[in-house]
Amino acid sequence: MKKIFLLAGLLLAAFVSFAQQDYKVVFDLTSRDTIDHKNVIRWIRGISAEYPGAQLEIVLYGKSLDMITKDKSIVPDAVMSLAAKDNITIAVCAVAMKNNNVEKSQLLPGVTIVPDGIYEIIKKQQQGWGYIKVSK
């Protein structure tokens, strides 16, 4: 009987470990709405608490750049804290930066610049990542 419980425990641990390694989600954020900014932070925190090994990425483009811009973000501490984690990427589109007159020096620490936000999302989906559009 002990062997059965031990085997069941090992299988459960292996499943949980696999599920955490396979948890990959890219969040698509284009909104200027600060409610969306707060929501995506809450979702990322919740997922990473429940699945510490999950790989998560927020891709910002369009009008969402205030979230990761110094002196404009209403969640700067959360952005910097999440961006400092190895399994979380906060990426901003270089094209959107140009279109919105945002310079690299204006970004919060830890934010990554990608050449094209839409292509970044497509690339992640091709690699098997899940996709979430951030909106109310």
XYZ file of N, CA, C and O in Angstrom:
544
model
N 0.813 -1.190 0.000
C 0.000 0.000 0.000
C 0.866 1.267 0.000
O 0.550 2.233 -0.678
N 1.954 1.222 0.783
C 2.853 2.375 0.828
C 3.457 2.632 -0.542
O 3.653 3.777 -0.934
N 3.746 1.553 -1.258
C 4.335 1.693 -2.596
C 3.363 2.377 -3.550
O 3.757 3.181 -4.386
N 2.082 2.061 -3.423
C 1.069 2.679 -4.281
C 0.981 4.171 -3.999
O 0.945 4.988 -4.920
N 0.968 4.550 -2.707
C 0.915 5.976 -2.359
C 2.185 6.701 -2.824
O 2.116 7.826 -3.301
N 3.323 6.042 -2.666
C 4.585 6.642 -3.117
C 4.569 6.829 -4.629
O 4.925 7.906 -5.130
N 4.130 5.830 -5.358
C 4.051 5.921 -6.811
C 3.068 7.011 -7.235
O 3.365 7.817 -8.122
N 1.915 7.075 -6.576
C 0.928 8.111 -6.895
C 1.494 9.497 -6.610
O 1.311 10.430 -7.401
N 2.199 9.639 -5.517
C 2.820 10.920 -5.178
C 3.873 11.328 -6.196
O 3.942 12.492 -6.600
N 4.693 10.379 -6.630
C 5.707 10.662 -7.641
C 5.082 11.044 -8.975
O 5.547 11.973 -9.648
N 4.020 10.342 -9.361
C 3.324 10.681 -10.605
C 2.694 12.067 -10.533
O 2.767 12.833 -11.490
N 2.101 12.392 -9.405
C 1.509 13.714 -9.226
C 2.583 14.798 -9.286
O 2.413 15.816 -9.957
N 3.711 14.572 -8.629
C 4.806 15.550 -8.656
C 5.341 15.724 -10.068
O 5.627 16.842 -10.511
N 5.458 14.626 -10.810
C 5.934 14.704 -12.190
C 4.940 15.467 -13.056
O 5.336 16.296 -13.890
N 3.649 15.212 -12.858
C 2.624 15.921 -13.631
C 2.660 17.411 -13.335
O 2.606 18.232 -14.241
N 2.724 17.779 -12.061
C 2.775 19.197 -11.677
C 4.015 19.848 -12.267
O 3.965 20.947 -12.817
N 5.144 19.167 -12.182
C 6.385 19.705 -12.746
C 6.260 19.895 -14.248
O 6.639 20.935 -14.793
N 5.693 18.913 -14.949
C 5.505 19.030 -16.400
C 4.558 20.163 -16.740
O 4.805 20.956 -17.636
N 3.463 20.276 -15.992
C 2.477 21.319 -16.254
C 3.094 22.696 -16.078
O 2.819 23.612 -16.843
N 3.945 22.848 -15.072
C 4.584 24.144 -14.854
C 5.571 24.467 -15.962
O 5.678 25.603 -16.381
N 6.300 23.475 -16.439
C 7.263 23.709 -17.508
C 6.561 24.003 -18.822
O 7.083 24.720 -19.654
N 5.382 23.460 -19.001
C 4.656 23.602 -20.257
C 3.727 24.819 -20.254
O 3.070 25.081 -21.226
N 3.675 25.544 -19.160
C 2.790 26.702 -19.030
C 3.506 27.900 -19.639
O 4.384 28.491 -19.020
N 3.115 28.262 -20.862
C 3.731 29.375 -21.580
C 2.618 30.226 -22.174
O 1.837 29.748 -22.984
N 2.562 31.485 -21.762
C 1.501 32.367 -22.239
C 2.085 33.725 -22.608
O 2.879 34.289 -21.857
N 1.655 34.237 -23.763
C 2.000 35.594 -24.176
C 0.734 36.448 -24.087
O -0.329 36.044 -24.542
N 0.874 37.595 -23.444
C -0.234 38.535 -23.275
C -0.046 39.691 -24.250
O 1.018 40.300 -24.295
N -1.076 40.001 -25.000
C -1.083 41.047 -26.032
C -1.754 42.281 -25.445
O -2.945 42.280 -25.176
N -0.963 43.358 -25.240
C -1.501 44.572 -24.628
C -1.312 45.764 -25.559
O -0.187 46.136 -25.873
N -2.421 46.341 -25.993
C -2.379 47.517 -26.869
C -3.104 48.711 -26.256
O -3.064 49.800 -26.800
N -3.737 48.513 -25.131
C -4.622 49.508 -24.535
C -3.886 50.517 -23.664
O -2.979 50.174 -22.911
N -4.333 51.736 -23.725
C -3.851 52.808 -22.850
C -4.566 52.756 -21.494
O -4.119 53.354 -20.522
N -5.667 52.020 -21.423
C -6.506 51.961 -20.236
C -5.744 51.361 -19.046
O -5.278 50.223 -19.106
N -5.652 52.125 -17.968
C -4.903 51.667 -16.800
C -5.553 50.476 -16.106
O -4.881 49.740 -15.394
N -6.833 50.272 -16.317
C -7.489 49.074 -15.772
C -6.889 47.832 -16.429
O -6.622 46.833 -15.763
N -6.650 47.900 -17.735
C -5.996 46.780 -18.430
C -4.584 46.569 -17.898
O -4.134 45.432 -17.744
N -3.872 47.648 -17.613
C -2.509 47.540 -17.078
C -2.532 46.823 -15.726
O -1.721 45.922 -15.479
N -3.456 47.221 -14.866
C -3.577 46.579 -13.557
C -3.995 45.116 -13.692
O -3.502 44.246 -12.971
N -4.914 44.841 -14.621
C -5.384 43.463 -14.805
C -4.267 42.531 -15.235
O -4.129 41.441 -14.688
N -3.480 42.934 -16.211
C -2.428 42.038 -16.691
C -1.388 41.793 -15.599
O -0.892 40.679 -15.453
N -1.097 42.799 -14.801
C -0.181 42.612 -13.671
C -0.776 41.605 -12.691
O -0.086 40.688 -12.229
N -2.057 41.738 -12.392
C -2.725 40.812 -11.461
C -2.701 39.388 -12.010
O -2.417 38.432 -11.282
N -2.981 39.246 -13.305
C -2.978 37.912 -13.915
C -1.582 37.287 -13.861
O -1.447 36.108 -13.525
N -0.574 38.057 -14.206
C 0.803 37.544 -14.196
C 1.198 37.129 -12.779
O 1.789 36.066 -12.582
N 0.877 37.964 -11.814
C 1.194 37.619 -10.416
C 0.472 36.342 -9.991
O 1.061 35.473 -9.336
N -0.792 36.231 -10.337
C -1.562 35.047 -9.960
C -1.031 33.775 -10.590
O -0.878 32.756 -9.919
N -0.739 33.841 -11.871
C -0.208 32.657 -12.570
C 1.142 32.268 -12.006
O 1.401 31.099 -11.722
N 2.028 33.250 -11.816
C 3.374 32.920 -11.339
C 3.362 32.424 -9.896
O 4.233 31.651 -9.506
N 2.367 32.831 -9.101
C 2.245 32.297 -7.745
C 1.782 30.844 -7.775
O 2.277 30.005 -7.028
N 0.828 30.552 -8.647
C 0.281 29.196 -8.745
C 1.217 28.250 -9.504
O 1.313 27.073 -9.184
N 1.891 28.779 -10.517
C 2.784 27.981 -11.367
C 4.138 28.696 -11.463
O 4.406 29.389 -12.446
N 4.988 28.541 -10.465
C 6.246 29.301 -10.427
C 7.158 29.069 -11.636
O 7.955 29.931 -11.966
N 7.020 27.957 -12.310
C 7.852 27.667 -13.475
C 7.257 28.147 -14.791
O 7.860 27.965 -15.845
N 6.091 28.773 -14.743
C 5.437 29.219 -15.969
C 6.281 30.277 -16.672
O 6.906 31.117 -16.024
N 6.291 30.222 -18.001
C 6.954 31.257 -18.795
C 5.880 32.216 -19.284
O 4.916 31.808 -19.932
N 6.056 33.489 -18.958
C 5.038 34.492 -19.251
C 5.690 35.682 -19.931
O 6.802 36.071 -19.588
N 4.977 36.261 -20.894
C 5.480 37.448 -21.573
C 4.313 38.391 -21.857
O 3.258 37.964 -22.292
N 4.542 39.668 -21.569
C 3.599 40.714 -21.962
C 4.234 41.445 -23.124
O 5.372 41.911 -23.022
N 3.522 41.543 -24.244
C 4.004 42.302 -25.400
C 3.143 43.560 -25.502
O 1.932 43.481 -25.663
N 3.805 44.712 -25.413
C 3.118 46.000 -25.458
C 3.379 46.670 -26.795
O 4.522 46.733 -27.252
N 2.307 47.166 -27.387
C 2.421 47.962 -28.609
C 1.170 48.819 -28.705
O 0.383 48.880 -27.774
N 0.988 49.508 -29.814
C -0.159 50.404 -29.927
C -0.035 51.549 -28.949
O 0.993 52.205 -28.880
N -1.062 51.757 -28.171
C -1.105 52.882 -27.225
C -0.850 52.462 -25.775
O -1.137 53.212 -24.849
N -0.289 51.282 -25.557
C -0.116 50.753 -24.199
C 1.184 51.167 -23.519
O 1.421 50.805 -22.373
N 2.013 51.952 -24.183
C 3.365 52.199 -23.698
C 3.456 52.969 -22.382
O 4.485 52.907 -21.705
N 2.405 53.663 -21.995
C 2.439 54.360 -20.705
C 2.705 53.389 -19.556
O 3.300 53.766 -18.548
N 2.297 52.135 -19.700
C 2.481 51.159 -18.629
C 3.950 50.958 -18.301
O 4.296 50.689 -17.146
N 4.833 51.095 -19.284
C 6.245 50.788 -19.064
C 7.147 52.016 -19.234
O 8.357 51.881 -19.323
N 6.528 53.183 -19.239
C 7.275 54.424 -19.402
C 7.426 55.126 -18.050
O 6.442 55.301 -17.327
N 8.667 55.516 -17.738
C 8.919 56.249 -16.496
C 8.034 57.480 -16.444
O 7.777 58.110 -17.456
N 7.598 57.847 -15.265
C 6.776 59.031 -15.004
C 5.372 58.962 -15.603
O 4.615 59.920 -15.476
N 5.017 57.866 -16.265
C 3.657 57.704 -16.785
C 2.981 56.452 -16.238
O 1.761 56.398 -16.152
N 3.760 55.461 -15.888
C 3.209 54.191 -15.430
C 2.538 54.336 -14.073
O 3.067 55.011 -13.185
N 1.387 53.692 -13.926
C 0.739 53.654 -12.616
C 1.122 52.374 -11.860
O 0.727 52.198 -10.716
N 1.887 51.505 -12.526
C 2.321 50.244 -11.908
C 3.836 50.050 -12.064
O 4.298 48.944 -12.347
N 4.648 51.080 -11.851
C 6.084 50.943 -12.126
C 6.777 49.906 -11.253
O 7.611 49.142 -11.757
N 6.450 49.855 -9.974
C 7.099 48.888 -9.084
C 6.773 47.455 -9.501
O 7.641 46.584 -9.501
N 5.526 47.221 -9.870
C 5.114 45.884 -10.304
C 5.815 45.500 -11.603
O 6.287 44.373 -11.750
N 5.897 46.444 -12.542
C 6.572 46.161 -13.816
C 8.029 45.785 -13.568
O 8.521 44.779 -14.074
N 8.726 46.576 -12.773
C 10.145 46.311 -12.515
C 10.347 45.006 -11.755
O 11.271 44.245 -12.048
N 9.467 44.720 -10.798
C 9.555 43.483 -10.027
C 9.343 42.255 -10.911
O 10.101 41.286 -10.849
N 8.313 42.316 -11.753
C 8.039 41.181 -12.644
C 9.125 41.030 -13.700
O 9.553 39.912 -14.003
N 9.584 42.134 -14.262
C 10.613 42.087 -15.309
C 11.937 41.526 -14.786
O 12.735 41.011 -15.562
N 12.151 41.604 -13.495
C 13.388 41.100 -12.903
C 13.400 39.574 -12.772
O 14.453 38.977 -12.542
N 12.251 38.941 -12.951
C 12.157 37.485 -12.827
C 12.615 36.811 -14.122
O 12.341 37.303 -15.208
N 13.289 35.682 -13.968
C 13.823 34.961 -15.129
C 12.752 34.414 -16.057
O 12.985 34.261 -17.247
N 11.584 34.107 -15.541
C 10.541 33.464 -16.347
C 9.487 34.448 -16.863
O 8.513 34.042 -17.468
N 9.695 35.742 -16.617
C 8.728 36.744 -17.068
C 9.440 37.789 -17.918
O 10.472 38.326 -17.516
N 8.873 38.056 -19.095
C 9.422 39.074 -19.987
C 8.360 40.137 -20.219
O 7.202 39.817 -20.468
N 8.775 41.375 -20.121
C 7.905 42.491 -20.481
C 8.576 43.146 -21.676
O 9.656 43.727 -21.554
N 7.949 42.983 -22.844
C 8.550 43.397 -24.109
C 7.730 44.506 -24.755
O 6.506 44.448 -24.781
N 8.435 45.490 -25.296
C 7.770 46.594 -25.982
C 8.232 46.620 -27.432
O 9.390 46.350 -27.743
N 7.322 46.941 -28.306
C 7.562 46.987 -29.748
C 8.348 48.249 -30.121
O 7.939 49.367 -29.772
N 9.450 48.085 -30.843
C 10.264 49.221 -31.285
C 9.486 50.134 -32.231
O 9.659 51.359 -32.201
N 8.624 49.559 -33.056
C 7.813 50.366 -33.985
C 6.852 51.250 -33.189
O 6.702 52.438 -33.477
N 6.220 50.677 -32.167
C 5.308 51.455 -31.327
C 6.062 52.551 -30.584
O 5.540 53.655 -30.408
N 7.280 52.249 -30.146
C 8.087 53.276 -29.474
C 8.325 54.451 -30.421
O 8.148 55.609 -30.034
N 8.684 54.143 -31.650
C 8.933 55.199 -32.628
C 7.652 55.997 -32.898
O 7.667 57.230 -32.918
N 6.546 55.295 -33.096
C 5.268 55.949 -33.392
C 4.753 56.817 -32.244
O 3.993 57.757 -32.460
N 5.160 56.471 -31.014
C 4.707 57.203 -29.835
C 5.794 58.097 -29.238
O 5.637 58.600 -28.123
N 6.893 58.249 -29.968
C 8.003 59.111 -29.534
C 8.523 58.736 -28.146
O 8.719 59.599 -27.289
N 8.731 57.449 -27.933
C 9.271 56.953 -26.674
C 10.695 56.464 -26.932
O 10.923 55.635 -27.814
N 11.622 56.981 -26.151
C 13.024 56.599 -26.261
C 13.342 55.480 -25.256
O 12.671 55.349 -24.231
N 14.391 54.722 -25.542
C 14.814 53.639 -24.655
C 15.051 54.155 -23.234
O 14.718 53.489 -22.257
N 15.605 55.345 -23.105
C 15.906 55.914 -21.786
C 14.647 56.188 -20.958
O 14.732 56.356 -19.740
N 13.497 56.217 -21.594
C 12.233 56.480 -20.900
C 11.585 55.213 -20.348
O 10.617 55.297 -19.594
N 12.119 54.049 -20.733
C 11.525 52.786 -20.300
C 11.921 52.450 -18.872
O 13.017 52.781 -18.424
N 11.025 51.772 -18.179
C 11.329 51.276 -16.843
C 12.423 50.206 -16.936
O 12.502 49.480 -17.941
N 13.254 50.084 -15.921
C 14.299 49.054 -15.924
C 13.713 47.657 -16.090
O 12.678 47.330 -15.509
N 14.374 46.854 -16.899
C 13.969 45.462 -17.116
C 13.093 45.237 -18.326
O 12.894 44.092 -18.749
N 12.562 46.302 -18.909
C 11.704 46.158 -20.088
C 12.590 45.858 -21.299
O 13.602 46.523 -21.523
N 12.191 44.867 -22.070
C 12.915 44.436 -23.263
C 12.283 45.068 -24.504
O 11.066 45.181 -24.575
N 13.121 45.426 -25.461
C 12.611 45.964 -26.727
C 12.681 44.866 -27.781
O 13.712 44.209 -27.940
N 11.566 44.652 -28.486
C 11.530 43.712 -29.608
C 11.280 44.513 -30.885
O 10.625 45.552 -30.842
N 11.802 44.062 -32.021
C 11.647 44.828 -33.258
C 10.198 45.050 -33.678
O 9.842 46.122 -34.160
N 9.346 44.035 -33.475
C 7.963 44.092 -33.947
C 7.089 43.311 -32.970
O 7.233 42.092 -32.840
N 6.184 44.001 -32.294
C 5.342 43.359 -31.284
C 4.445 42.271 -31.838
O 4.294 41.213 -31.235
N 3.862 42.509 -32.992
C 2.972 41.505 -33.588
C 3.762 40.257 -33.966
O 3.336 39.134 -33.690
N 4.929 40.458 -34.551
C 5.749 39.302 -34.915
C 6.196 38.543 -33.663
O 6.261 37.306 -33.673
N 6.488 39.254 -32.587
C 6.875 38.596 -31.330
C 5.759 37.662 -30.863
O 6.018 36.531 -30.452
N 4.524 38.118 -30.943
C 3.381 37.294 -30.545
C 3.224 36.095 -31.470
O 3.026 34.963 -31.018
N 3.341 36.315 -32.771
C 3.229 35.217 -33.745
C 4.306 34.167 -33.490
O 4.040 32.963 -33.511
N 5.521 34.640 -33.243
C 6.640 33.733 -32.964
C 6.345 32.867 -31.745
O 6.575 31.646 -31.765
N 5.842 33.476 -30.696
C 5.523 32.722 -29.480
C 4.424 31.681 -29.759
O 4.514 30.547 -29.299
N 3.418 32.068 -30.520
C 2.350 31.127 -30.844
C 2.890 29.960 -31.673
O 2.481 28.819 -31.469
N 3.801 30.222 -32.583
C 4.401 29.149 -33.379
C 5.209 28.194 -32.501
O 5.368 27.027 -32.832
N 5.709 28.709 -31.385
C 6.478 27.886 -30.450
C 5.580 27.178 -29.433
O 6.060 26.557 -28.498
N 4.263 27.297 -29.619
C 3.317 26.592 -28.758
C 2.821 27.374 -27.556
O 2.158 26.810 -26.682
N 3.119 28.658 -27.492
C 2.647 29.480 -26.383
C 1.162 29.760 -26.535
O 0.653 29.925 -27.640
N 0.471 29.849 -25.397
C -0.914 30.296 -25.391
C -0.965 31.794 -25.623
O 0.053 32.493 -25.480
N -2.134 32.300 -25.968
C -2.286 33.712 -26.317
C -3.476 34.296 -25.558
O -4.561 33.712 -25.564
N -3.263 35.452 -24.929
C -4.344 36.161 -24.247
C -4.314 37.622 -24.722
O -3.291 38.296 -24.613
N -5.448 38.102 -25.216
C -5.606 39.517 -25.553
C -6.076 40.217 -24.291
O -7.098 39.849 -23.710
N -5.327 41.217 -23.851
C -5.673 41.943 -22.635
C -6.684 43.029 -22.985
O -6.392 43.942 -23.758
N -7.880 42.909 -22.434
C -8.920 43.921 -22.606
C -10.004 43.678 -21.570
O -10.096 42.605 -21.001
N -10.804 44.719 -21.374
C -11.886 44.601 -20.369
C -13.002 43.760 -20.924
O -13.279 43.639 -22.044
